[in-house]
């Protein structure tokens, strides 16, 4: 078994796509010793993921509808702010 690893899973989709991510999360937990799993997602899939208690941290991305909005820069900012 591989020792402590950190994983960041980015799922910017809906709940159905998050459900499809559950086998991946379970595989990581099975094959790594005490993995730290963080998921970056939107609010509704994040609430779903929070209810099933499979990951260590959930980072919620909230859409910004300003004129100079850049989704990818905001995601990078979130990742840097959480020091992942």
Coordinates of N, CA, C and O in Angstrom, one line a residue:
X1 N 0.8 -1.2 0.0 CA 0.0 0.0 0.0 C 0.9 1.3 0.0 O 1.9 1.3 0.7
X2 N 0.5 2.2 -0.8 CA 1.2 3.5 -0.9 C 0.9 4.3 0.3 O -0.3 4.4 0.7
X3 N 1.9 5.0 1.0 CA 1.6 5.8 2.1 C 1.0 7.1 1.8 O 0.8 7.5 0.7
X4 N 0.7 7.8 2.8 CA -0.1 9.1 2.8 C 0.1 9.9 1.5 O 1.2 10.3 1.2
X5 N -1.0 10.1 0.9 CA -1.0 10.9 -0.4 C -2.2 11.9 -0.3 O -3.2 11.7 0.3
X6 N -2.0 13.1 -0.9 CA -3.0 14.0 -1.0 C -3.6 14.0 -2.4 O -2.9 13.9 -3.4
X7 N -5.0 14.0 -2.5 CA -5.7 14.0 -3.8 C -6.6 15.2 -3.9 O -7.3 15.5 -2.9
X8 N -6.6 15.8 -5.0 CA -7.6 16.9 -5.3 C -8.4 16.4 -6.5 O -7.9 16.1 -7.6
X9 N -9.7 16.2 -6.3 CA -10.6 15.9 -7.4 C -11.4 17.1 -7.7 O -12.1 17.7 -6.9
X10 N -11.4 17.5 -9.0 CA -12.1 18.7 -9.5 C -13.3 18.2 -10.3 O -13.1 17.5 -11.3
X11 N -14.5 18.4 -9.8 CA -15.7 18.0 -10.5 C -16.6 19.2 -10.6 O -17.3 19.6 -9.7
X12 N -16.6 19.9 -11.7 CA -17.4 21.1 -11.9 C -18.7 20.7 -12.7 O -19.0 21.4 -13.7
X13 N -19.3 19.7 -12.4 CA -20.5 19.2 -13.1 C -21.7 19.1 -12.1 O -21.7 19.7 -11.0
X14 N -22.7 18.4 -12.4 CA -23.9 18.2 -11.6 C -23.8 17.0 -10.7 O -22.8 16.3 -10.7
X15 N -24.9 16.7 -10.0 CA -24.9 15.7 -9.0 C -24.6 14.3 -9.6 O -23.9 13.5 -9.1
X16 N -25.2 14.0 -10.8 CA -25.0 12.8 -11.5 C -23.6 12.5 -11.8 O -23.1 11.3 -11.6
X17 N -22.8 13.5 -12.1 CA -21.4 13.3 -12.4 C -20.7 13.0 -11.1 O -19.7 12.3 -11.0
X18 N -21.1 13.7 -10.0 CA -20.5 13.4 -8.7 C -20.8 12.0 -8.2 O -19.9 11.3 -7.7
X19 N -22.0 11.5 -8.5 CA -22.3 10.1 -8.2 C -21.3 9.1 -8.9 O -20.8 8.2 -8.3
X20 N -21.0 9.5 -10.2 CA -20.0 8.7 -10.9 C -18.6 8.8 -10.4 O -17.8 7.9 -10.7
X21 N -18.3 9.7 -9.5 CA -17.0 9.9 -8.9 C -16.8 9.0 -7.7 O -15.7 8.8 -7.3
X22 N -17.9 8.6 -7.1 CA -17.8 7.8 -5.9 C -17.0 6.5 -6.0 O -16.1 6.3 -5.1
X23 N -17.1 5.8 -7.1 CA -16.1 4.6 -7.2 C -14.7 5.0 -7.2 O -13.8 4.3 -6.7
X24 N -14.4 6.2 -7.8 CA -13.0 6.6 -7.8 C -12.5 6.9 -6.4 O -11.4 6.5 -6.0
X25 N -13.3 7.6 -5.6 CA -13.0 7.9 -4.3 C -12.8 6.7 -3.4 O -11.8 6.6 -2.7
X26 N -13.7 5.7 -3.6 CA -13.5 4.4 -2.9 C -12.3 3.7 -3.3 O -11.6 3.1 -2.4
X27 N -11.9 3.7 -4.6 CA -10.7 3.1 -5.0 C -9.5 3.7 -4.4 O -8.5 3.0 -4.0
X28 N -9.5 5.0 -4.4 CA -8.3 5.8 -3.7 C -8.2 5.3 -2.3 O -7.1 5.0 -1.8
X29 N -9.3 5.3 -1.6 CA -9.3 4.9 -0.1 C -8.8 3.5 0.0 O -8.1 3.2 1.0
X30 N -9.2 2.6 -0.9 CA -8.8 1.2 -0.8 C -7.3 1.0 -1.1 O -6.7 0.2 -0.5
X31 N -6.7 1.8 -2.0 CA -5.4 1.5 -2.5 C -4.3 2.4 -1.8 O -3.1 2.2 -2.1
X32 N -4.7 3.4 -1.0 CA -3.7 4.2 -0.4 C -4.0 4.2 1.1 O -5.1 4.1 1.6
X33 N -2.9 4.3 1.9 CA -3.0 4.3 3.3 C -3.3 5.7 3.8 O -2.4 6.6 3.7
X34 N -4.4 5.9 4.4 CA -4.8 7.2 4.9 C -4.7 8.3 4.0 O -4.0 9.3 4.2
X35 N -5.4 8.3 2.8 CA -5.3 9.4 1.8 C -6.1 10.6 2.3 O -7.1 10.5 3.0
X36 N -5.6 11.8 1.9 CA -6.3 13.0 2.2 C -7.0 13.4 0.9 O -6.3 13.8 -0.1
X37 N -8.3 13.3 0.8 CA -9.0 13.6 -0.4 C -9.8 14.9 -0.3 O -10.7 15.0 0.6
X38 N -9.6 15.8 -1.2 CA -10.3 17.1 -1.3 C -11.0 17.1 -2.6 O -10.4 16.7 -3.6
X39 N -12.2 17.6 -2.6 CA -13.0 17.7 -3.8 C -13.4 19.2 -4.0 O -13.9 19.8 -3.1
X40 N -13.1 19.7 -5.2 CA -13.5 21.0 -5.6 C -14.7 20.9 -6.5 O -14.6 20.2 -7.5
X41 N -15.8 21.5 -6.1 CA -17.0 21.3 -6.9 C -18.0 22.5 -6.7 O -17.7 23.4 -5.9
X42 N -19.1 22.5 -7.3 CA -20.1 23.5 -7.2 C -21.0 23.2 -6.0 O -20.8 22.1 -5.4
X43 N -21.9 24.1 -5.6 CA -22.6 24.0 -4.3 C -23.5 22.7 -4.2 O -23.4 22.0 -3.2
X44 N -24.3 22.5 -5.1 CA -25.3 21.3 -5.0 C -24.5 20.0 -4.9 O -24.8 19.2 -4.0
X45 N -23.6 19.7 -5.9 CA -22.9 18.4 -5.7 C -22.1 18.4 -4.4 O -21.9 17.3 -3.8
X46 N -21.6 19.5 -3.9 CA -20.9 19.6 -2.7 C -21.7 19.2 -1.5 O -21.3 18.5 -0.6
X47 N -23.0 19.6 -1.5 CA -23.9 19.2 -0.4 C -24.2 17.7 -0.5 O -24.2 17.1 0.6
X48 N -24.3 17.2 -1.7 CA -24.5 15.7 -1.8 C -23.3 15.0 -1.2 O -23.4 14.1 -0.5
X49 N -22.1 15.4 -1.6 CA -20.9 14.7 -1.2 C -20.7 14.9 0.3 O -20.3 13.9 0.9
X50 N -21.1 16.0 0.9 CA -21.0 16.2 2.3 C -21.9 15.2 3.1 O -21.5 14.7 4.1
X51 N -23.0 14.9 2.5 CA -24.0 13.9 3.2 C -23.5 12.5 3.2 O -23.8 11.8 4.1
X52 N -22.6 12.1 2.3 CA -22.2 10.7 2.3 C -20.8 10.5 3.0 O -20.3 9.4 3.1
X53 N -20.2 11.6 3.4 CA -18.9 11.5 4.2 C -17.9 10.6 3.7 O -17.3 9.7 4.4
X54 N -17.5 10.9 2.4 CA -16.4 10.1 1.8 C -15.1 10.8 1.7 O -14.0 10.2 1.5
X55 N -15.1 12.1 1.8 CA -13.9 12.9 1.6 C -13.5 13.7 2.8 O -14.3 13.9 3.7
X56 N -12.3 14.2 2.9 CA -11.8 15.0 4.0 C -12.2 16.4 3.9 O -12.4 17.1 5.0
X57 N -12.2 17.0 2.7 CA -12.6 18.4 2.6 C -13.3 18.6 1.3 O -13.0 18.0 0.3
X58 N -14.3 19.5 1.3 CA -15.0 19.9 0.1 C -14.8 21.4 0.0 O -15.1 22.2 0.9
X59 N -14.3 21.8 -1.2 CA -14.2 23.2 -1.5 C -15.3 23.6 -2.5 O -15.4 23.0 -3.5
X60 N -16.1 24.6 -2.1 CA -17.3 25.0 -2.9 C -16.9 26.1 -3.8 O -16.4 27.2 -3.4
X61 N -17.1 25.9 -5.1 CA -16.9 27.0 -6.1 C -18.2 27.7 -6.4 O -19.2 27.0 -6.7
X62 N -18.3 29.0 -6.2 CA -19.5 29.7 -6.4 C -19.3 30.6 -7.7 O -18.4 31.3 -7.8
X63 N -20.2 30.4 -8.6 CA -20.1 31.1 -9.9 C -20.2 32.6 -9.6 O -20.9 33.1 -8.8
X64 N -19.3 33.3 -10.4 CA -19.3 34.8 -10.3 C -19.7 35.3 -11.7 O -19.1 35.0 -12.7
X65 N -20.8 36.1 -11.7 CA -21.3 36.5 -13.0 C -20.9 38.0 -13.3 O -21.6 38.7 -14.0
X66 N -19.7 38.4 -12.9 CA -19.2 39.7 -13.3 C -18.7 39.7 -14.7 O -18.5 38.7 -15.3
X67 N -18.5 40.9 -15.3 CA -18.1 41.0 -16.6 C -16.8 40.4 -16.9 O -16.5 39.8 -17.9
X68 N -15.8 40.6 -16.0 CA -14.5 40.0 -16.2 C -14.3 38.7 -15.5 O -13.2 38.3 -15.2
X69 N -15.4 37.9 -15.4 CA -15.4 36.6 -14.8 C -14.5 35.6 -15.6 O -14.6 35.5 -16.8
X70 N -13.6 34.9 -14.9 CA -12.8 33.9 -15.5 C -12.8 32.7 -14.6 O -12.2 32.7 -13.5
X71 N -13.6 31.7 -14.9 CA -13.9 30.5 -14.1 C -12.5 29.8 -13.7 O -12.3 29.4 -12.6
X72 N -11.6 29.7 -14.6 CA -10.4 29.0 -14.4 C -9.5 29.7 -13.5 O -8.8 29.1 -12.6
X73 N -9.4 31.0 -13.6 CA -8.6 31.8 -12.6 C -9.2 31.7 -11.2 O -8.4 31.6 -10.2
X74 N -10.5 31.7 -11.1 CA -11.1 31.6 -9.8 C -10.8 30.2 -9.2 O -10.6 30.1 -8.0
X75 N -10.9 29.2 -10.0 CA -10.6 27.9 -9.5 C -9.1 27.8 -9.0 O -8.9 27.3 -7.9
X76 N -8.2 28.3 -9.8 CA -6.8 28.4 -9.3 C -6.6 29.1 -8.0 O -5.9 28.8 -7.1
X77 N -7.4 30.2 -7.9 CA -7.3 31.0 -6.7 C -7.8 30.2 -5.5 O -7.2 30.2 -4.4
X78 N -8.9 29.5 -5.7 CA -9.4 28.6 -4.6 C -8.4 27.6 -4.2 O -8.2 27.3 -3.0
X79 N -7.8 26.9 -5.1 CA -6.8 25.9 -4.9 C -5.6 26.5 -4.1 O -5.2 25.9 -3.1
X80 N -5.1 27.6 -4.5 CA -4.0 28.3 -3.8 C -4.4 28.7 -2.4 O -3.6 28.6 -1.5
X81 N -5.6 29.3 -2.3 CA -6.1 29.7 -1.0 C -6.1 28.6 0.0 O -5.9 28.7 1.2
X82 N -6.5 27.4 -0.4 CA -6.6 26.2 0.4 C -5.3 25.4 0.5 O -5.2 24.4 1.2
X83 N -4.3 25.9 -0.1 CA -2.9 25.3 -0.1 C -2.9 23.8 -0.4 O -2.4 23.0 0.3
X84 N -3.5 23.5 -1.5 CA -3.6 22.1 -1.9 C -2.5 21.8 -2.8 O -2.1 22.5 -3.7

